[in-house]
Short mmCIF file of C-alpha atoms in Angstrom, two decimals:
data_model
loop_
_atom_site.label_atom_id
_atom_site.label_comp_id
_atom_site.label_asym_id
_atom_site.label_seq_id
_atom_site.Cartn_x
_atom_site.Cartn_y
_atom_site.Cartn_z
CA MET A 1 22.49 -40.60 5.90
CA LEU A 2 20.08 -38.78 8.16
CA CYS A 3 23.07 -37.37 9.94
CA SER A 4 24.38 -35.74 6.81
CA ARG A 5 20.92 -34.55 5.84
CA ILE A 6 20.08 -33.11 9.20
CA ARG A 7 23.19 -31.00 8.88
CA THR A 8 21.28 -28.92 6.43
CA LEU A 9 18.99 -27.84 9.25
CA ARG A 10 20.22 -24.67 10.84
CA THR A 11 19.29 -23.21 14.18
CA MET A 12 17.20 -20.07 14.07
CA ARG A 13 19.62 -17.75 15.84
CA GLN A 14 22.87 -18.98 14.36
CA ALA A 15 22.96 -20.05 10.74
CA VAL A 16 25.72 -22.62 11.20
CA PRO A 17 25.76 -26.24 9.99
CA LEU A 18 25.07 -28.84 12.70
CA ASP A 19 27.67 -31.51 13.32
CA CYS A 20 26.56 -35.10 13.82
CA GLU A 21 26.48 -34.91 17.63
CA LYS A 22 24.44 -31.72 17.60
CA ALA A 23 22.06 -33.17 15.04
CA LYS A 24 21.48 -36.21 17.25
CA ALA A 25 20.90 -34.00 20.30
CA LEU A 26 18.44 -31.93 18.28
CA LEU A 27 16.53 -35.04 17.29
CA GLN A 28 16.40 -36.27 20.90
CA SER A 29 15.12 -32.96 22.24
CA THR A 30 12.54 -32.34 19.50
CA ASP A 31 9.13 -33.89 18.83
CA THR A 32 7.88 -31.48 16.20
CA PHE A 33 9.48 -29.83 13.17
CA LEU A 34 7.84 -26.88 11.48
CA PHE A 35 9.15 -26.25 7.98
CA ASP A 36 8.93 -23.09 5.96
CA CYS A 37 8.06 -24.07 2.40
CA ASP A 38 9.28 -21.61 -0.23
CA GLY A 39 13.07 -21.37 -0.03
CA VAL A 40 13.36 -24.28 2.44
CA LEU A 41 11.54 -27.25 0.91
CA TRP A 42 11.22 -25.95 -2.61
CA ASN A 43 11.87 -22.99 -4.84
CA GLY A 44 8.79 -22.51 -6.97
CA GLY A 45 8.30 -25.91 -8.64
CA ASP A 46 11.77 -27.32 -7.84
CA VAL A 47 12.47 -29.37 -4.72
CA ILE A 48 15.48 -28.22 -2.71
CA LYS A 49 18.10 -30.98 -2.67
CA ASP A 50 17.40 -33.70 -0.07
CA ALA A 51 14.62 -31.67 1.61
CA ASN A 52 12.06 -34.34 0.75
CA ALA A 53 14.29 -37.11 2.11
CA VAL A 54 14.85 -35.19 5.37
CA VAL A 55 11.14 -34.55 5.87
CA ASN A 56 10.23 -38.16 5.12
CA LYS A 57 12.97 -39.55 7.38
CA LEU A 58 11.90 -37.37 10.30
CA GLN A 59 8.41 -38.80 9.99
CA GLU A 60 9.78 -42.36 9.87
CA LEU A 61 11.52 -41.56 13.15
CA GLY A 62 8.14 -40.68 14.66
CA LYS A 63 8.54 -36.90 14.57
CA LYS A 64 5.57 -34.68 13.84
CA VAL A 65 6.18 -32.53 10.77
CA PHE A 66 4.20 -29.49 9.68
CA LEU A 67 4.61 -27.42 6.54
CA VAL A 68 3.97 -23.76 7.37
CA THR A 69 3.44 -21.29 4.55
CA ASN A 70 2.39 -17.65 4.35
CA ASN A 71 1.26 -18.25 0.78
CA SER A 72 -2.50 -17.80 0.63
CA THR A 73 -2.94 -18.56 -3.07
CA LYS A 74 -3.30 -22.34 -2.66
CA THR A 75 -5.65 -24.55 -0.68
CA ARG A 76 -4.34 -27.30 1.54
CA ASP A 77 -5.25 -30.04 -0.91
CA GLU A 78 -3.32 -28.20 -3.60
CA TYR A 79 -0.31 -28.23 -1.28
CA VAL A 80 -0.69 -31.96 -0.67
CA ALA A 81 -0.71 -32.51 -4.43
CA LYS A 82 2.43 -30.41 -4.78
CA CYS A 83 4.12 -32.34 -1.95
CA ALA A 84 3.31 -35.66 -3.61
CA LYS A 85 4.73 -34.44 -6.90
CA LEU A 86 7.96 -33.30 -5.21
CA GLY A 87 8.40 -36.49 -3.15
CA PHE A 88 7.25 -35.31 0.29
CA ASN A 89 5.04 -37.74 2.23
CA CYS A 90 2.53 -35.29 3.66
CA ASN A 91 -1.19 -35.17 4.18
CA GLU A 92 -3.64 -32.33 4.61
CA PRO A 93 -3.53 -31.87 8.40
CA GLN A 94 0.21 -31.29 8.14
CA VAL A 95 -0.22 -28.25 5.90
CA ILE A 96 -0.58 -25.01 7.85
CA SER A 97 -1.35 -22.34 5.25
CA THR A 98 -2.54 -18.82 5.94
CA SER A 99 -5.74 -19.55 4.01
CA TYR A 100 -6.45 -22.39 6.40
CA LEU A 101 -5.48 -20.35 9.48
CA THR A 102 -7.76 -17.50 8.37
CA VAL A 103 -10.73 -19.82 8.04
CA GLN A 104 -9.95 -21.49 11.38
CA TYR A 105 -9.74 -18.08 13.01
CA LEU A 106 -13.12 -17.00 11.61
CA LYS A 107 -14.64 -20.31 12.74
CA SER A 108 -13.22 -19.84 16.24
CA LEU A 109 -15.13 -16.54 16.38
CA HIS A 110 -18.34 -18.23 15.15
CA PHE A 111 -18.30 -15.75 12.29
CA ASP A 112 -21.57 -15.95 10.35
CA LYS A 113 -21.55 -12.82 8.18
CA LYS A 114 -19.93 -12.31 4.78
CA VAL A 115 -16.24 -11.73 4.06
CA TYR A 116 -15.11 -9.02 1.66
CA LEU A 117 -12.11 -10.77 0.17
CA VAL A 118 -9.03 -9.18 -1.35
CA GLY A 119 -7.33 -12.43 -2.26
CA SER A 120 -7.27 -15.39 -4.57
CA SER A 121 -8.73 -18.87 -4.88
CA GLY A 122 -6.63 -20.33 -2.06
CA LEU A 123 -8.69 -18.24 0.33
CA SER A 124 -12.05 -18.40 -1.42
CA ARG A 125 -11.96 -22.17 -1.75
CA GLU A 126 -11.02 -22.67 1.92
CA MET A 127 -13.94 -20.38 2.79
CA ASP A 128 -16.28 -22.31 0.50
CA ALA A 129 -15.25 -25.55 2.17
CA ALA A 130 -16.09 -24.07 5.58
CA GLY A 131 -19.39 -22.54 4.44
CA ILE A 132 -18.16 -18.97 4.88
CA ARG A 133 -19.84 -16.60 2.43
CA HIS A 134 -17.59 -14.15 0.61
CA LEU A 135 -17.46 -11.59 -2.17
CA GLY A 136 -14.80 -9.59 -3.97
CA GLU A 137 -12.71 -12.27 -5.70
CA GLY A 138 -11.37 -11.56 -9.19
CA PRO A 139 -10.84 -8.40 -11.23
CA ASP A 140 -12.61 -5.20 -10.14
CA VAL A 141 -11.23 -2.23 -12.02
CA MET A 142 -12.13 1.45 -12.12
CA GLU A 143 -13.96 2.56 -15.24
CA GLY A 144 -13.64 6.20 -16.27
CA ASN A 145 -12.56 9.01 -13.95
CA VAL A 146 -12.80 8.28 -10.25
CA PHE A 147 -14.08 11.76 -9.44
CA ASP A 148 -16.80 11.85 -12.08
CA GLY A 149 -20.10 10.89 -10.52
CA ARG A 150 -18.58 11.08 -7.04
CA LEU A 151 -18.27 7.31 -6.79
CA ASP A 152 -22.03 6.88 -6.55
CA HIS A 153 -21.74 3.56 -8.33
CA ILE A 154 -19.97 1.94 -5.37
CA ARG A 155 -22.33 -0.43 -3.58
CA LEU A 156 -21.50 -1.91 -0.19
CA ASP A 157 -23.07 -5.13 1.09
CA PRO A 158 -24.48 -4.58 4.61
CA GLU A 159 -23.93 -8.25 5.43
CA VAL A 160 -20.14 -7.94 5.26
CA GLY A 161 -18.61 -8.47 8.71
CA ALA A 162 -14.95 -8.99 7.86
CA VAL A 163 -12.34 -7.87 5.37
CA VAL A 164 -9.69 -10.49 4.60
CA VAL A 165 -6.60 -9.47 2.63
CA GLY A 166 -4.23 -12.03 1.12
CA PHE A 167 -2.16 -12.12 -2.03
CA ASP A 168 -4.23 -10.68 -4.88
CA SER A 169 -2.78 -10.02 -8.32
CA HIS A 170 -6.03 -8.20 -9.13
CA ILE A 171 -5.42 -5.59 -6.42
CA SER A 172 -7.02 -2.36 -7.64
CA PHE A 173 -8.31 1.02 -6.60
CA ASN A 174 -11.86 -0.33 -6.36
CA LYS A 175 -10.73 -3.15 -4.10
CA ILE A 176 -8.79 -0.87 -1.75
CA LEU A 177 -11.74 1.53 -1.73
CA LYS A 178 -14.29 -1.17 -0.91
CA ALA A 179 -12.11 -2.85 1.73
CA SER A 180 -11.48 0.51 3.43
CA SER A 181 -15.12 1.48 3.21
CA TYR A 182 -16.23 -1.73 4.94
CA LEU A 183 -13.56 -1.10 7.59
CA LYS A 184 -15.06 2.30 8.35
CA ASN A 185 -17.40 0.27 10.56
CA PRO A 186 -15.29 -0.63 13.61
CA ASP A 187 -17.30 -3.85 14.08
CA VAL A 188 -16.00 -5.18 10.77
CA LEU A 189 -12.99 -7.44 11.35
CA PHE A 190 -9.73 -6.79 9.50
CA ILE A 191 -7.67 -9.92 8.90
CA ALA A 192 -4.55 -10.32 6.78
CA THR A 193 -2.80 -13.52 5.86
CA ASN A 194 0.69 -12.04 6.24
CA ARG A 195 2.76 -8.93 5.58
CA ASP A 196 5.60 -10.30 3.45
CA GLU A 197 6.80 -7.30 1.47
CA ARG A 198 8.04 -8.80 -1.76
CA PHE A 199 9.35 -11.80 -3.64
CA PRO A 200 12.69 -10.83 -5.15
CA MET A 201 13.20 -12.36 -8.55
CA GLU A 202 16.09 -12.05 -10.94
CA HIS A 203 15.15 -8.93 -12.85
CA ILE A 204 11.99 -7.79 -11.13
CA VAL A 205 10.48 -7.23 -7.70
CA CYS A 206 7.20 -9.06 -7.28
CA PRO A 207 4.99 -7.31 -4.69
CA GLY A 208 4.05 -9.50 -1.73
CA THR A 209 0.87 -9.60 0.31
CA GLY A 210 2.27 -6.90 2.58
CA THR A 211 1.91 -4.32 -0.18
CA MET A 212 -1.80 -5.08 -0.52
CA VAL A 213 -2.35 -5.26 3.23
CA THR A 214 -0.54 -1.98 3.82
CA ALA A 215 -2.52 -0.19 1.10
CA VAL A 216 -5.77 -1.16 2.84
CA ALA A 217 -4.31 -0.33 6.26
CA VAL A 218 -3.26 3.16 5.10
CA ALA A 219 -6.59 3.92 3.39
CA SER A 220 -8.68 2.60 6.27
CA GLY A 221 -6.51 3.82 9.12
CA ARG A 222 -6.79 0.38 10.73
CA GLU A 223 -4.30 -2.37 11.50
CA PRO A 224 -5.10 -6.01 10.69
CA THR A 225 -4.86 -9.19 12.71
CA ILE A 226 -2.11 -11.19 10.99
CA MET A 227 -2.49 -14.94 10.53
CA GLY A 228 0.92 -15.95 9.16
CA LYS A 229 4.55 -15.86 10.18
CA PRO A 230 6.02 -14.16 12.14
CA SER A 231 2.71 -13.55 13.91
CA ARG A 232 2.06 -15.69 17.01
CA GLU A 233 -1.30 -16.77 15.56
CA VAL A 234 0.33 -19.51 13.53
CA PHE A 235 1.93 -21.04 16.62
CA GLU A 236 -1.16 -20.53 18.76
CA ALA A 237 -3.24 -22.36 16.16
CA LEU A 238 -0.81 -25.28 16.14
CA ARG A 239 -0.82 -25.40 19.93
CA ARG A 240 -4.64 -25.34 20.04
CA GLN A 241 -5.15 -27.96 17.38
CA HIS A 242 -2.19 -30.27 17.87
CA GLY A 243 -1.10 -29.64 21.45
CA LEU A 244 2.46 -28.82 20.46
CA ASP A 245 5.01 -28.30 23.22
CA PRO A 246 6.97 -25.18 22.19
CA ALA A 247 9.99 -26.40 24.17
CA ARG A 248 10.18 -29.53 21.99
CA THR A 249 9.42 -27.84 18.67
CA VAL A 250 11.89 -26.55 16.08
CA MET A 251 11.08 -24.15 13.25
CA VAL A 252 13.18 -24.59 10.12
CA GLY A 253 13.25 -21.40 8.07
CA ASP A 254 15.42 -19.43 5.72
CA LYS A 255 15.24 -16.11 7.54
CA MET B 1 -16.51 43.49 4.94
CA LEU B 2 -12.96 42.20 4.77
CA CYS B 3 -12.98 42.29 8.54
CA SER B 4 -15.89 39.90 8.74
CA ARG B 5 -14.45 37.75 5.98
CA ILE B 6 -11.00 37.55 7.45
CA ARG B 7 -12.58 36.19 10.60
CA THR B 8 -13.05 32.98 8.70
CA LEU B 9 -9.28 32.61 8.62
CA ARG B 10 -8.03 30.66 11.54
CA THR B 11 -4.53 30.48 12.89
CA MET B 12 -2.72 27.19 12.35
CA ARG B 13 -2.17 26.28 15.98
CA GLN B 14 -5.46 27.39 17.45
CA ALA B 15 -8.63 26.96 15.44
CA VAL B 16 -10.40 29.99 16.91
CA PRO B 17 -12.15 32.78 15.00
CA LEU B 18 -10.13 36.01 14.73
CA ASP B 19 -11.65 39.19 16.10
CA CYS B 20 -11.38 42.37 14.04
CA GLU B 21 -8.24 43.64 15.81
CA LYS B 22 -6.43 40.33 15.40
CA ALA B 23 -7.44 40.16 11.73
CA LYS B 24 -5.99 43.63 11.14
CA ALA B 25 -2.77 42.69 12.93
CA LEU B 26 -2.53 39.54 10.83
CA LEU B 27 -2.90 41.58 7.65
CA GLN B 28 -0.21 44.03 8.75
CA SER B 29 2.30 41.31 9.59
CA THR B 30 1.70 39.18 6.51
CA ASP B 31 2.75 39.57 2.87
CA THR B 32 1.87 36.15 1.57
CA PHE B 33 -1.08 33.85 2.10
CA LEU B 34 -0.89 30.19 1.14
CA PHE B 35 -4.29 28.56 0.84
CA ASP B 36 -5.13 24.88 0.96
CA CYS B 37 -7.67 24.21 -1.75
CA ASP B 38 -9.94 21.24 -1.02
CA GLY B 39 -11.85 21.88 2.19
CA VAL B 40 -10.66 25.50 2.43
CA LEU B 41 -11.50 27.21 -0.87
CA TRP B 42 -13.85 24.60 -2.24
CA ASN B 43 -15.37 21.23 -1.58
CA GLY B 44 -15.26 19.32 -4.86
CA GLY B 45 -17.05 21.61 -7.30
CA ASP B 46 -18.65 23.91 -4.70
CA VAL B 47 -16.97 27.10 -3.50
CA ILE B 48 -16.81 27.48 0.27
CA LYS B 49 -18.86 30.54 1.30
CA ASP B 50 -16.95 33.83 0.89
CA ALA B 51 -13.64 32.09 0.22
CA ASN B 52 -13.44 33.61 -3.27
CA ALA B 53 -14.21 37.11 -1.91
CA VAL B 54 -11.51 36.75 0.77
CA VAL B 55 -8.89 35.58 -1.73
CA ASN B 56 -9.75 38.35 -4.19
CA LYS B 57 -9.78 41.04 -1.49
CA LEU B 58 -6.38 39.98 -0.17
CA GLN B 59 -4.97 40.42 -3.66
CA GLU B 60 -6.60 43.85 -3.97
CA LEU B 61 -4.79 44.76 -0.76
CA GLY B 62 -1.50 43.84 -2.43
CA LYS B 63 -0.97 40.52 -0.72
CA LYS B 64 0.59 37.62 -2.58
CA VAL B 65 -1.75 34.64 -2.68
CA PHE B 66 -0.85 31.08 -3.60
CA LEU B 67 -3.15 28.09 -3.91
CA VAL B 68 -1.35 25.01 -2.65
CA THR B 69 -2.76 21.59 -3.42
CA ASN B 70 -1.57 18.04 -2.93
CA ASN B 71 -3.94 16.96 -5.68
CA SER B 72 -1.88 15.68 -8.61
CA THR B 73 -4.76 14.85 -10.94
CA LYS B 74 -5.05 18.31 -12.49
CA THR B 75 -2.59 20.55 -14.35
CA ARG B 76 -2.14 24.17 -13.34
CA ASP B 77 -4.19 25.49 -16.25
CA GLU B 78 -7.03 23.21 -15.20
CA TYR B 79 -6.84 24.77 -11.75
CA VAL B 80 -6.94 28.27 -13.20
CA ALA B 81 -10.07 27.31 -15.16
CA LYS B 82 -11.64 25.93 -11.98
CA CYS B 83 -10.74 29.10 -10.07
CA ALA B 84 -12.34 31.28 -12.76
CA LYS B 85 -15.50 29.19 -12.66
CA LEU B 86 -15.72 29.51 -8.86
CA GLY B 87 -15.00 33.26 -8.79
CA PHE B 88 -11.34 33.28 -7.70
CA ASN B 89 -9.09 35.75 -9.51
CA CYS B 90 -6.00 33.58 -9.92
CA ASN B 91 -3.48 32.92 -12.62
CA GLU B 92 -1.15 30.02 -13.30
CA PRO B 93 1.93 31.12 -11.32
CA GLN B 94 -0.25 31.25 -8.20
CA VAL B 95 -1.14 27.57 -8.40
CA ILE B 96 1.32 25.36 -6.56
CA SER B 97 0.24 21.80 -7.33
CA THR B 98 2.20 18.65 -6.62
CA SER B 99 2.27 17.89 -10.37
CA TYR B 100 3.99 21.22 -10.92
CA LEU B 101 6.34 20.76 -7.96
CA THR B 102 7.33 17.32 -9.21
CA VAL B 103 8.24 18.63 -12.64
CA GLN B 104 10.13 21.59 -11.13
CA TYR B 105 12.03 19.19 -8.89
CA LEU B 106 13.02 16.98 -11.85
CA LYS B 107 14.05 20.04 -13.83
CA SER B 108 16.18 21.29 -10.91
CA LEU B 109 18.06 17.97 -11.10
CA HIS B 110 18.51 18.34 -14.89
CA PHE B 111 16.71 15.01 -15.20
CA ASP B 112 16.93 13.74 -18.78
CA LYS B 113 15.87 10.08 -18.55
CA LYS B 114 12.34 8.67 -18.59
CA VAL B 115 9.83 8.65 -15.73
CA TYR B 116 7.85 5.54 -14.88
CA LEU B 117 4.62 7.18 -13.82
CA VAL B 118 2.02 5.83 -11.42
CA GLY B 119 -0.36 8.74 -11.71
CA SER B 120 -2.89 10.52 -13.87
CA SER B 121 -3.06 13.20 -16.53
CA GLY B 122 -2.27 16.06 -14.13
CA LEU B 123 1.24 14.67 -13.90
CA SER B 124 1.66 13.41 -17.44
CA ARG B 125 0.55 16.70 -18.98
CA GLU B 126 2.86 18.76 -16.76
CA MET B 127 5.68 16.42 -17.82
CA ASP B 128 4.73 16.77 -21.48
CA ALA B 129 4.81 20.55 -21.14
CA ALA B 130 8.32 20.35 -19.69
CA GLY B 131 9.56 17.82 -22.26
CA ILE B 132 10.01 15.06 -19.70
CA ARG B 133 9.50 11.63 -21.25
CA HIS B 134 7.29 9.22 -19.32
CA LEU B 135 5.54 5.88 -19.50
CA GLY B 136 3.04 3.95 -17.41
CA GLU B 137 -0.08 6.13 -17.55
CA GLY B 138 -3.47 4.44 -17.80
CA PRO B 139 -4.75 0.93 -17.05
CA ASP B 140 -2.21 -1.91 -16.75
CA VAL B 141 -3.85 -5.01 -15.35
CA MET B 142 -2.64 -8.52 -14.71
CA GLU B 143 -3.86 -11.13 -17.16
CA GLY B 144 -4.07 -14.72 -15.97
CA ASN B 145 -2.24 -16.12 -12.97
CA VAL B 146 0.70 -14.09 -11.74
CA PHE B 147 2.82 -17.18 -11.06
CA ASP B 148 2.22 -18.84 -14.41
CA GLY B 149 5.13 -18.10 -16.71
CA ARG B 150 7.09 -16.57 -13.83
CA LEU B 151 6.32 -13.02 -14.95
CA ASP B 152 8.51 -13.36 -18.02
CA HIS B 153 6.20 -11.00 -19.88
CA ILE B 154 7.25 -8.03 -17.74
CA ARG B 155 9.49 -5.72 -19.74
CA LEU B 156 11.43 -2.91 -18.10
CA ASP B 157 12.66 0.12 -20.02
CA PRO B 158 16.38 0.70 -19.36
CA GLU B 159 15.94 4.43 -19.96
CA VAL B 160 13.77 4.89 -16.86
CA GLY B 161 15.58 7.02 -14.28
CA ALA B 162 12.74 7.94 -11.92
CA VAL B 163 9.53 6.53 -10.51
CA VAL B 164 6.88 9.16 -9.76
CA VAL B 165 3.80 8.14 -7.78
CA GLY B 166 0.72 10.34 -7.55
CA PHE B 167 -2.97 9.66 -7.36
CA ASP B 168 -3.81 6.83 -9.76
CA SER B 169 -7.24 5.22 -9.89
CA HIS B 170 -5.70 2.58 -12.17
CA ILE B 171 -3.30 1.43 -9.47
CA SER B 172 -2.70 -2.28 -10.05
CA PHE B 173 -0.43 -5.20 -9.30
CA ASN B 174 1.46 -4.66 -12.57
CA LYS B 175 2.05 -1.02 -11.71
CA ILE B 176 3.34 -1.74 -8.21
CA LEU B 177 5.51 -4.51 -9.64
CA LYS B 178 7.01 -2.31 -12.36
CA ALA B 179 7.55 0.67 -10.05
CA SER B 180 9.29 -1.55 -7.48
CA SER B 181 11.35 -3.28 -10.14
CA TYR B 182 12.66 0.02 -11.47
CA LEU B 183 13.43 1.06 -7.88
CA LYS B 184 15.62 -2.02 -7.43
CA ASN B 185 18.27 0.15 -9.09
CA PRO B 186 19.36 2.60 -6.36
CA ASP B 187 20.15 5.23 -9.00
CA VAL B 188 16.49 5.43 -9.98
CA LEU B 189 14.79 8.33 -8.17
CA PHE B 190 11.64 7.71 -6.14
CA ILE B 191 9.34 10.74 -5.97
CA ALA B 192 5.81 10.92 -4.57
CA THR B 193 3.40 13.82 -4.82
CA ASN B 194 2.08 13.38 -1.27
CA ARG B 195 1.07 10.78 1.30
CA ASP B 196 -2.51 11.78 2.06
CA GLU B 197 -4.12 8.58 3.29
CA ARG B 198 -7.74 8.96 2.23
CA PHE B 199 -10.62 11.21 1.27
CA PRO B 200 -13.46 10.46 3.64
CA MET B 201 -16.82 10.64 1.93
CA GLU B 202 -20.26 10.04 3.28
CA HIS B 203 -20.61 6.30 2.87
CA ILE B 204 -17.24 5.28 1.55
CA VAL B 205 -13.53 5.77 2.10
CA CYS B 206 -11.75 6.90 -1.05
CA PRO B 207 -8.07 5.84 -0.97
CA GLY B 208 -5.63 8.74 -1.20
CA THR B 209 -2.25 8.93 -2.89
CA GLY B 210 -0.65 7.69 0.33
CA THR B 211 -2.10 4.24 -0.23
CA MET B 212 -0.47 4.00 -3.66
CA VAL B 213 2.82 5.48 -2.47
CA THR B 214 2.99 3.15 0.52
CA ALA B 215 2.29 0.08 -1.61
CA VAL B 216 5.28 0.93 -3.81
CA ALA B 217 7.39 1.82 -0.76
CA VAL B 218 6.63 -1.54 0.89
CA ALA B 219 7.26 -3.58 -2.27
CA SER B 220 10.47 -1.74 -3.14
CA GLY B 221 11.80 -1.26 0.37
CA ARG B 222 12.52 2.38 -0.44
CA GLU B 223 11.15 5.68 0.83
CA PRO B 224 10.17 8.46 -1.58
CA THR B 225 10.98 12.14 -1.68
CA ILE B 226 7.64 13.86 -1.04
CA MET B 227 6.68 16.97 -3.00
CA GLY B 228 3.45 18.06 -1.26
CA LYS B 229 2.27 19.13 2.16
CA PRO B 230 3.39 18.67 4.88
CA SER B 231 6.78 18.10 3.26
CA ARG B 232 9.18 21.07 3.33
CA GLU B 233 9.67 20.77 -0.44
CA VAL B 234 6.53 22.82 -1.11
CA PHE B 235 7.79 25.72 1.00
CA GLU B 236 11.34 25.44 -0.30
CA ALA B 237 10.03 25.64 -3.86
CA LEU B 238 8.04 28.78 -3.02
CA ARG B 239 11.04 30.32 -1.35
CA ARG B 240 13.29 29.51 -4.32
CA GLN B 241 10.88 30.75 -6.98
CA HIS B 242 9.11 33.62 -5.26
CA GLY B 243 11.49 34.66 -2.50
CA LEU B 244 8.90 34.29 0.22
CA ASP B 245 9.78 35.40 3.73
CA PRO B 246 8.52 32.61 6.03
CA ALA B 247 8.14 35.10 8.89
CA ARG B 248 5.63 37.11 6.83
CA THR B 249 3.75 34.13 5.35
CA VAL B 250 0.56 32.51 6.63
CA MET B 251 -0.70 29.11 5.61
CA VAL B 252 -4.49 28.75 5.69
CA GLY B 253 -5.48 25.10 6.03
CA ASP B 254 -8.15 22.87 7.46
CA LYS B 255 -5.85 20.54 9.39
#
């Protein structure tokens, strides 16, 4: 059964089904499987056929499995809950989200100032759990005409030492303005969870984090450090924390 | 007096003061002067010293003068009122704003559908004056969680045939989403007033139209036709409408 399931894995460079021999060879040469989540393990709230069985079987065979997601709107424990609901046997250390990577990155720098956050609760709650102070979450909309009063009402917090941009459905002029204003100081870090452009849906185009990140990058004239795929940071973090051997690791994605 | 005033003009390639001889030669070889507005004629509500006297004197000498602005937040009649207040003798045909250029561009295409507008009243009022139907102006903010309900509440108007992006202090997730969704149809035009990145102010960075345009460009995966400087469209429009001779035209800017 594994043999038929593993056929659904496709190599990164050639999107061709694996035959049974190739699947066996892949299993022998691989210790660690990194799985994309959306589009590979599930689509929204629906599990992709047999993906849970494949993931669980690989773990039974002693393989390390990590779930890697650019989505910054959920915390790791929310992912574990989702996995349980969809039949994946996974625990928190196996979930590599950009929220988690961002917090790990800030911790690695011994960051002790405040974060100005353009993002949602996935990021703020990971920061709370790590004791990282932050501001900016939630709606922040422009009242009246932007050029009346010459924006004197804008207040910046001198304790802010980093701007973090993730997915934020409350993205607004005020948020882009504040993020860019903090970034005027070259000592303020600029971190983004990822630059995914969009989520195509049937009738609409849902803007991805990349639209928010790019707006701040254009206004500030600065480029962020990216935490998620395809940035190397995600793999470096896994290597640091779990000692992965890249030669014996396979990434399973849909792109 | 003109001689001393014209010294404040600087040639585009070399920002050096003109001596009296060079100023006279410039006057002899030039029929038309195009002036940037913000930073050249005025700073916000304050006239830049002698700029009004220079502009008025050039007109007395029989030169054509145009005020060229990337600002899309005002209509041309609002500019004329501002000019009068600051001592510039100018009338509406002399004001070349990106709102005006956008409407002229749509008219040149015999555009008869609706515009989805990410912008402010400078654009909407120019469109009203030209009988171009539009929607989208004003606040449009996300309520609740973007992924609850799978964005089923988003309604697109099938009559929209163009997306126009100018300066919009109400820029929001919903607006980027709707603009990008309309642009999914390759027949829908994508027009932007300009791509100015930011307006630096003393303590803050005010996002420019370029931040809004780029957000829509990233989400939609499309590139807009640009109406304002440094796009050629502004000069082409002047050539079409006023028969300017580029060889006898000088642009006076601060960049």
